[in-house]
């Protein structure tokens, strides 16, 4: 069991992620965009993994990951990019800023959990 932060502007997607993660025994925290997620992390939230959307209002996933990687204690926390984007350019951009993995929507709960397991979560 691990604490996981979900960052997605879609309430439906957050619910799908939360359901899959909770059924696997994880504790889930939610944020609707990168700004809200950063506020939670800066207020002391400690998580074992972060799953973030790429395209969000206020702060996109790439900027969010870039910023999280600079926070003390978050340099090595696995961050999964969850998006409809599947181009190599976007994947490379995510990798460059510190994304640990990439899941293309739509996804299955089994796929999500398998990727987290591979990352040690």
Short mmCIF file of N, CA and C in Angstrom, two decimals:
data_model
loop_
_atom_site.label_atom_id
_atom_site.label_comp_id
_atom_site.label_asym_id
_atom_site.label_seq_id
_atom_site.Cartn_x
_atom_site.Cartn_y
_atom_site.Cartn_z
N UNK A 1 0.83 -1.19 0.00
CA UNK A 1 0.00 0.00 0.00
C UNK A 1 0.87 1.25 0.00
N UNK A 2 0.51 2.20 -0.85
CA UNK A 2 1.28 3.44 -0.94
C UNK A 2 0.33 4.62 -1.10
N UNK A 3 0.82 5.79 -0.73
CA UNK A 3 0.04 7.00 -0.95
C UNK A 3 0.37 7.53 -2.34
N UNK A 4 -0.68 7.82 -3.12
CA UNK A 4 -0.51 8.25 -4.50
C UNK A 4 -1.29 9.55 -4.71
N UNK A 5 -0.68 10.47 -5.45
CA UNK A 5 -1.34 11.73 -5.80
C UNK A 5 -1.76 11.66 -7.26
N UNK A 6 -3.06 11.90 -7.50
CA UNK A 6 -3.61 11.95 -8.85
C UNK A 6 -3.82 13.41 -9.22
N UNK A 7 -3.30 13.81 -10.39
CA UNK A 7 -3.45 15.19 -10.84
C UNK A 7 -4.09 15.15 -12.23
N UNK A 8 -5.36 15.54 -12.30
CA UNK A 8 -6.08 15.52 -13.58
C UNK A 8 -7.26 16.47 -13.50
N UNK A 9 -7.49 17.23 -14.57
CA UNK A 9 -8.60 18.19 -14.55
C UNK A 9 -9.94 17.51 -14.81
N UNK A 10 -9.94 16.24 -15.20
CA UNK A 10 -11.18 15.51 -15.43
C UNK A 10 -11.61 14.76 -14.17
N UNK A 11 -12.76 15.13 -13.63
CA UNK A 11 -13.28 14.46 -12.43
C UNK A 11 -13.55 12.98 -12.72
N UNK A 12 -13.99 12.68 -13.92
CA UNK A 12 -14.25 11.29 -14.32
C UNK A 12 -12.97 10.47 -14.31
N UNK A 13 -11.90 11.05 -14.85
CA UNK A 13 -10.61 10.34 -14.88
C UNK A 13 -10.06 10.16 -13.46
N UNK A 14 -10.20 11.20 -12.62
CA UNK A 14 -9.74 11.06 -11.23
C UNK A 14 -10.49 9.95 -10.53
N UNK A 15 -11.80 9.85 -10.79
CA UNK A 15 -12.60 8.80 -10.16
C UNK A 15 -12.16 7.42 -10.64
N UNK A 16 -11.92 7.26 -11.93
CA UNK A 16 -11.46 5.97 -12.47
C UNK A 16 -10.12 5.57 -11.85
N UNK A 17 -9.20 6.52 -11.77
CA UNK A 17 -7.88 6.26 -11.17
C UNK A 17 -8.03 5.91 -9.69
N UNK A 18 -8.81 6.73 -8.99
CA UNK A 18 -9.00 6.53 -7.55
C UNK A 18 -9.59 5.15 -7.27
N UNK A 19 -10.58 4.76 -8.06
CA UNK A 19 -11.22 3.45 -7.88
C UNK A 19 -10.21 2.32 -8.05
N UNK A 20 -9.43 2.37 -9.13
CA UNK A 20 -8.43 1.33 -9.40
C UNK A 20 -7.38 1.27 -8.30
N UNK A 21 -6.90 2.43 -7.88
CA UNK A 21 -5.85 2.49 -6.87
C UNK A 21 -6.35 2.05 -5.49
N UNK A 22 -7.55 2.48 -5.11
CA UNK A 22 -8.10 2.10 -3.81
C UNK A 22 -8.38 0.60 -3.75
N UNK A 23 -8.86 0.02 -4.85
CA UNK A 23 -9.12 -1.42 -4.88
C UNK A 23 -7.82 -2.20 -4.70
N UNK A 24 -6.70 -1.60 -5.11
CA UNK A 24 -5.40 -2.24 -4.95
C UNK A 24 -4.79 -1.93 -3.58
N UNK A 25 -5.54 -1.17 -2.74
CA UNK A 25 -5.08 -0.91 -1.38
C UNK A 25 -4.31 0.38 -1.17
N UNK A 26 -4.24 1.22 -2.18
CA UNK A 26 -3.49 2.47 -2.07
C UNK A 26 -4.35 3.58 -1.44
N UNK A 27 -3.69 4.54 -0.81
CA UNK A 27 -4.34 5.74 -0.29
C UNK A 27 -4.19 6.80 -1.38
N UNK A 28 -5.31 7.45 -1.72
CA UNK A 28 -5.31 8.36 -2.87
C UNK A 28 -5.57 9.81 -2.45
N UNK A 29 -4.76 10.71 -3.00
CA UNK A 29 -4.96 12.15 -2.85
C UNK A 29 -5.22 12.69 -4.25
N UNK A 30 -6.05 13.74 -4.34
CA UNK A 30 -6.42 14.27 -5.65
C UNK A 30 -6.13 15.76 -5.77
N UNK A 31 -5.85 16.17 -7.02
CA UNK A 31 -5.74 17.59 -7.34
C UNK A 31 -6.26 17.77 -8.77
N UNK A 32 -6.91 18.91 -9.04
CA UNK A 32 -7.51 19.11 -10.36
C UNK A 32 -6.56 19.76 -11.36
N UNK A 33 -5.39 20.21 -10.89
CA UNK A 33 -4.38 20.74 -11.81
C UNK A 33 -3.03 20.81 -11.09
N UNK A 34 -2.00 21.18 -11.85
CA UNK A 34 -0.66 21.23 -11.29
C UNK A 34 -0.50 22.22 -10.15
N UNK A 35 -1.23 23.33 -10.22
CA UNK A 35 -1.13 24.34 -9.16
C UNK A 35 -1.65 23.79 -7.84
N UNK A 36 -2.83 23.16 -7.87
CA UNK A 36 -3.40 22.58 -6.65
C UNK A 36 -2.50 21.47 -6.11
N UNK A 37 -1.97 20.65 -7.00
CA UNK A 37 -1.09 19.56 -6.58
C UNK A 37 0.18 20.10 -5.93
N UNK A 38 0.79 21.11 -6.53
CA UNK A 38 2.00 21.70 -5.94
C UNK A 38 1.71 22.29 -4.57
N UNK A 39 0.55 22.92 -4.42
CA UNK A 39 0.18 23.47 -3.11
C UNK A 39 0.13 22.35 -2.07
N UNK A 40 -0.46 21.23 -2.42
CA UNK A 40 -0.55 20.10 -1.48
C UNK A 40 0.84 19.58 -1.12
N UNK A 41 1.70 19.45 -2.12
CA UNK A 41 3.06 18.95 -1.86
C UNK A 41 3.84 19.96 -1.01
N UNK A 42 3.68 21.24 -1.31
CA UNK A 42 4.38 22.27 -0.53
C UNK A 42 3.85 22.38 0.89
N UNK A 43 2.61 21.93 1.12
CA UNK A 43 2.03 21.93 2.47
C UNK A 43 2.44 20.69 3.26
N UNK A 44 3.25 19.82 2.65
CA UNK A 44 3.77 18.69 3.39
C UNK A 44 3.25 17.32 3.00
N UNK A 45 2.40 17.24 1.98
CA UNK A 45 1.91 15.93 1.54
C UNK A 45 3.08 15.10 1.03
N UNK A 46 3.21 13.89 1.56
CA UNK A 46 4.27 12.97 1.13
C UNK A 46 3.60 11.80 0.43
N UNK A 47 4.02 11.52 -0.80
CA UNK A 47 3.44 10.41 -1.56
C UNK A 47 4.55 9.54 -2.12
N UNK A 48 4.19 8.30 -2.44
CA UNK A 48 5.14 7.35 -3.02
C UNK A 48 5.13 7.38 -4.54
N UNK A 49 4.07 8.00 -5.12
CA UNK A 49 3.97 8.12 -6.58
C UNK A 49 3.00 9.23 -6.93
N UNK A 50 3.18 9.78 -8.14
CA UNK A 50 2.29 10.81 -8.66
C UNK A 50 1.88 10.38 -10.06
N UNK A 51 0.58 10.52 -10.34
CA UNK A 51 0.06 10.26 -11.68
C UNK A 51 -0.53 11.56 -12.17
N UNK A 52 -0.01 12.09 -13.28
CA UNK A 52 -0.47 13.39 -13.75
C UNK A 52 -0.87 13.37 -15.21
N UNK A 53 -1.91 14.14 -15.50
CA UNK A 53 -2.34 14.37 -16.87
C UNK A 53 -1.32 15.30 -17.52
N UNK A 54 -1.31 15.34 -18.84
CA UNK A 54 -0.42 16.25 -19.55
C UNK A 54 -1.11 17.59 -19.81
N UNK A 55 -2.30 17.53 -20.40
CA UNK A 55 -3.02 18.75 -20.77
C UNK A 55 -4.01 19.16 -19.69
N UNK A 56 -3.64 20.20 -18.95
CA UNK A 56 -4.50 20.71 -17.87
C UNK A 56 -4.46 22.23 -17.88
N UNK A 57 -5.52 22.87 -17.36
CA UNK A 57 -5.49 24.34 -17.23
C UNK A 57 -4.54 24.75 -16.10
N UNK A 58 -4.18 25.99 -16.06
CA UNK A 58 -3.34 26.61 -15.01
C UNK A 58 -1.88 26.16 -15.04
N UNK A 59 -1.63 24.85 -15.08
CA UNK A 59 -0.26 24.34 -15.18
C UNK A 59 -0.31 22.97 -15.83
N UNK A 60 0.35 22.82 -16.97
CA UNK A 60 0.32 21.54 -17.67
C UNK A 60 1.23 20.52 -16.98
N UNK A 61 1.11 19.28 -17.39
CA UNK A 61 1.85 18.19 -16.75
C UNK A 61 3.36 18.31 -16.84
N UNK A 62 3.85 18.80 -17.97
CA UNK A 62 5.31 18.93 -18.14
C UNK A 62 5.86 19.96 -17.16
N UNK A 63 5.21 21.11 -17.07
CA UNK A 63 5.64 22.15 -16.13
C UNK A 63 5.52 21.65 -14.69
N UNK A 64 4.44 20.92 -14.42
CA UNK A 64 4.24 20.36 -13.08
C UNK A 64 5.38 19.42 -12.70
N UNK A 65 5.71 18.49 -13.59
CA UNK A 65 6.79 17.52 -13.30
C UNK A 65 8.11 18.25 -13.10
N UNK A 66 8.39 19.20 -13.98
CA UNK A 66 9.63 19.98 -13.88
C UNK A 66 9.73 20.65 -12.51
N UNK A 67 8.63 21.20 -12.03
CA UNK A 67 8.61 21.90 -10.75
C UNK A 67 8.73 20.92 -9.59
N UNK A 68 8.02 19.79 -9.66
CA UNK A 68 8.07 18.79 -8.59
C UNK A 68 9.48 18.25 -8.42
N UNK A 69 10.18 18.02 -9.52
CA UNK A 69 11.53 17.46 -9.45
C UNK A 69 12.50 18.38 -8.70
N UNK A 70 12.17 19.65 -8.59
CA UNK A 70 13.03 20.61 -7.86
C UNK A 70 12.71 20.67 -6.37
N UNK A 71 11.58 20.07 -5.96
CA UNK A 71 11.20 20.09 -4.55
C UNK A 71 12.05 19.11 -3.74
N UNK A 72 12.42 19.48 -2.52
CA UNK A 72 13.19 18.56 -1.67
C UNK A 72 12.38 17.28 -1.42
N UNK A 73 13.02 16.14 -1.61
CA UNK A 73 12.36 14.87 -1.33
C UNK A 73 11.55 14.30 -2.49
N UNK A 74 11.50 14.99 -3.63
CA UNK A 74 10.69 14.50 -4.75
C UNK A 74 11.51 14.20 -6.00
N UNK A 75 12.83 14.24 -5.86
CA UNK A 75 13.69 14.00 -7.03
C UNK A 75 13.49 12.60 -7.60
N UNK A 76 13.24 11.61 -6.73
CA UNK A 76 13.16 10.22 -7.19
C UNK A 76 11.77 9.60 -7.04
N UNK A 77 10.77 10.39 -6.67
CA UNK A 77 9.40 9.87 -6.56
C UNK A 77 8.92 9.55 -7.98
N UNK A 78 8.42 8.34 -8.21
CA UNK A 78 7.92 8.02 -9.56
C UNK A 78 6.77 8.92 -9.96
N UNK A 79 6.85 9.47 -11.17
CA UNK A 79 5.78 10.30 -11.71
C UNK A 79 5.36 9.71 -13.06
N UNK A 80 4.10 9.28 -13.11
CA UNK A 80 3.55 8.74 -14.35
C UNK A 80 2.78 9.81 -15.10
N UNK A 81 3.01 9.90 -16.38
CA UNK A 81 2.26 10.81 -17.24
C UNK A 81 1.10 10.00 -17.83
N UNK A 82 -0.11 10.48 -17.62
CA UNK A 82 -1.31 9.81 -18.12
C UNK A 82 -1.99 10.76 -19.09
N UNK A 83 -2.06 10.37 -20.38
CA UNK A 83 -2.53 11.32 -21.37
C UNK A 83 -3.06 10.64 -22.62
N UNK A 84 -3.77 11.40 -23.42
CA UNK A 84 -4.20 10.90 -24.73
C UNK A 84 -3.09 11.05 -25.75
N UNK A 85 -2.07 11.84 -25.42
CA UNK A 85 -0.93 12.06 -26.33
C UNK A 85 -0.06 10.81 -26.38
N UNK A 86 0.29 10.39 -27.60
CA UNK A 86 1.15 9.21 -27.69
C UNK A 86 2.36 9.45 -28.60
N UNK A 87 2.56 10.70 -29.03
CA UNK A 87 3.68 10.99 -29.93
C UNK A 87 5.02 10.84 -29.22
N UNK A 88 6.03 10.43 -29.96
CA UNK A 88 7.37 10.29 -29.40
C UNK A 88 7.89 11.63 -28.89
N UNK A 89 7.53 12.72 -29.56
CA UNK A 89 8.01 14.05 -29.13
C UNK A 89 7.50 14.37 -27.72
N UNK A 90 6.20 14.10 -27.49
CA UNK A 90 5.63 14.38 -26.17
C UNK A 90 6.24 13.46 -25.11
N UNK A 91 6.43 12.18 -25.46
CA UNK A 91 7.04 11.24 -24.51
C UNK A 91 8.45 11.70 -24.16
N UNK A 92 9.20 12.13 -25.16
CA UNK A 92 10.57 12.58 -24.94
C UNK A 92 10.58 13.84 -24.07
N UNK A 93 9.64 14.74 -24.33
CA UNK A 93 9.53 15.96 -23.52
C UNK A 93 9.26 15.58 -22.06
N UNK A 94 8.35 14.64 -21.84
CA UNK A 94 8.05 14.17 -20.49
C UNK A 94 9.26 13.54 -19.83
N UNK A 95 9.97 12.71 -20.58
CA UNK A 95 11.17 12.04 -20.05
C UNK A 95 12.23 13.06 -19.64
N UNK A 96 12.42 14.06 -20.49
CA UNK A 96 13.44 15.08 -20.23
C UNK A 96 13.21 15.83 -18.92
N UNK A 97 11.95 16.07 -18.56
CA UNK A 97 11.67 16.82 -17.33
C UNK A 97 11.55 15.90 -16.12
N UNK A 98 11.59 14.58 -16.34
CA UNK A 98 11.62 13.68 -15.19
C UNK A 98 10.45 12.72 -15.05
N UNK A 99 9.63 12.55 -16.09
CA UNK A 99 8.55 11.55 -16.01
C UNK A 99 9.18 10.16 -15.93
N UNK A 100 8.65 9.33 -15.05
CA UNK A 100 9.18 7.97 -14.87
C UNK A 100 8.54 6.98 -15.83
N UNK A 101 7.34 7.33 -16.32
CA UNK A 101 6.63 6.42 -17.20
C UNK A 101 5.49 7.14 -17.89
N UNK A 102 4.84 6.44 -18.81
CA UNK A 102 3.83 7.04 -19.67
C UNK A 102 2.70 6.05 -19.86
N UNK A 103 1.47 6.45 -19.61
CA UNK A 103 0.30 5.61 -19.89
C UNK A 103 -0.63 6.40 -20.78
N UNK A 104 -1.02 5.78 -21.90
CA UNK A 104 -1.92 6.46 -22.84
C UNK A 104 -3.36 6.10 -22.50
N UNK A 105 -4.22 7.14 -22.44
CA UNK A 105 -5.65 6.93 -22.21
C UNK A 105 -6.27 6.42 -23.51
N UNK A 106 -7.26 5.56 -23.48
CA UNK A 106 -7.80 4.90 -22.29
C UNK A 106 -6.85 3.80 -21.80
N UNK A 107 -6.91 3.51 -20.52
CA UNK A 107 -6.03 2.51 -19.92
C UNK A 107 -6.89 1.53 -19.13
N UNK A 108 -6.31 0.39 -18.82
CA UNK A 108 -7.02 -0.56 -17.95
C UNK A 108 -6.42 -0.45 -16.55
N UNK A 109 -7.23 -0.72 -15.52
CA UNK A 109 -6.69 -0.70 -14.16
C UNK A 109 -5.48 -1.64 -14.02
N UNK A 110 -5.53 -2.79 -14.69
CA UNK A 110 -4.42 -3.75 -14.62
C UNK A 110 -3.15 -3.15 -15.19
N UNK A 111 -3.29 -2.42 -16.30
CA UNK A 111 -2.14 -1.77 -16.92
C UNK A 111 -1.53 -0.74 -15.98
N UNK A 112 -2.38 0.08 -15.38
CA UNK A 112 -1.94 1.11 -14.45
C UNK A 112 -1.18 0.49 -13.27
N UNK A 113 -1.77 -0.52 -12.66
CA UNK A 113 -1.15 -1.16 -11.50
C UNK A 113 0.14 -1.87 -11.87
N UNK A 114 0.20 -2.44 -13.08
CA UNK A 114 1.43 -3.11 -13.53
C UNK A 114 2.57 -2.11 -13.68
N UNK A 115 2.26 -0.94 -14.23
CA UNK A 115 3.30 0.09 -14.39
C UNK A 115 3.76 0.59 -13.03
N UNK A 116 2.83 0.83 -12.11
CA UNK A 116 3.22 1.27 -10.76
C UNK A 116 4.09 0.22 -10.09
N UNK A 117 3.72 -1.05 -10.24
CA UNK A 117 4.49 -2.13 -9.63
C UNK A 117 5.92 -2.16 -10.19
N UNK A 118 6.02 -1.95 -11.49
CA UNK A 118 7.33 -1.92 -12.15
C UNK A 118 8.21 -0.80 -11.59
N UNK A 119 7.54 0.29 -11.16
CA UNK A 119 8.25 1.43 -10.58
C UNK A 119 8.48 1.30 -9.08
N UNK A 120 8.08 0.15 -8.52
CA UNK A 120 8.32 -0.11 -7.10
C UNK A 120 7.27 0.44 -6.17
N UNK A 121 6.07 0.74 -6.70
CA UNK A 121 5.00 1.30 -5.86
C UNK A 121 4.01 0.22 -5.50
#
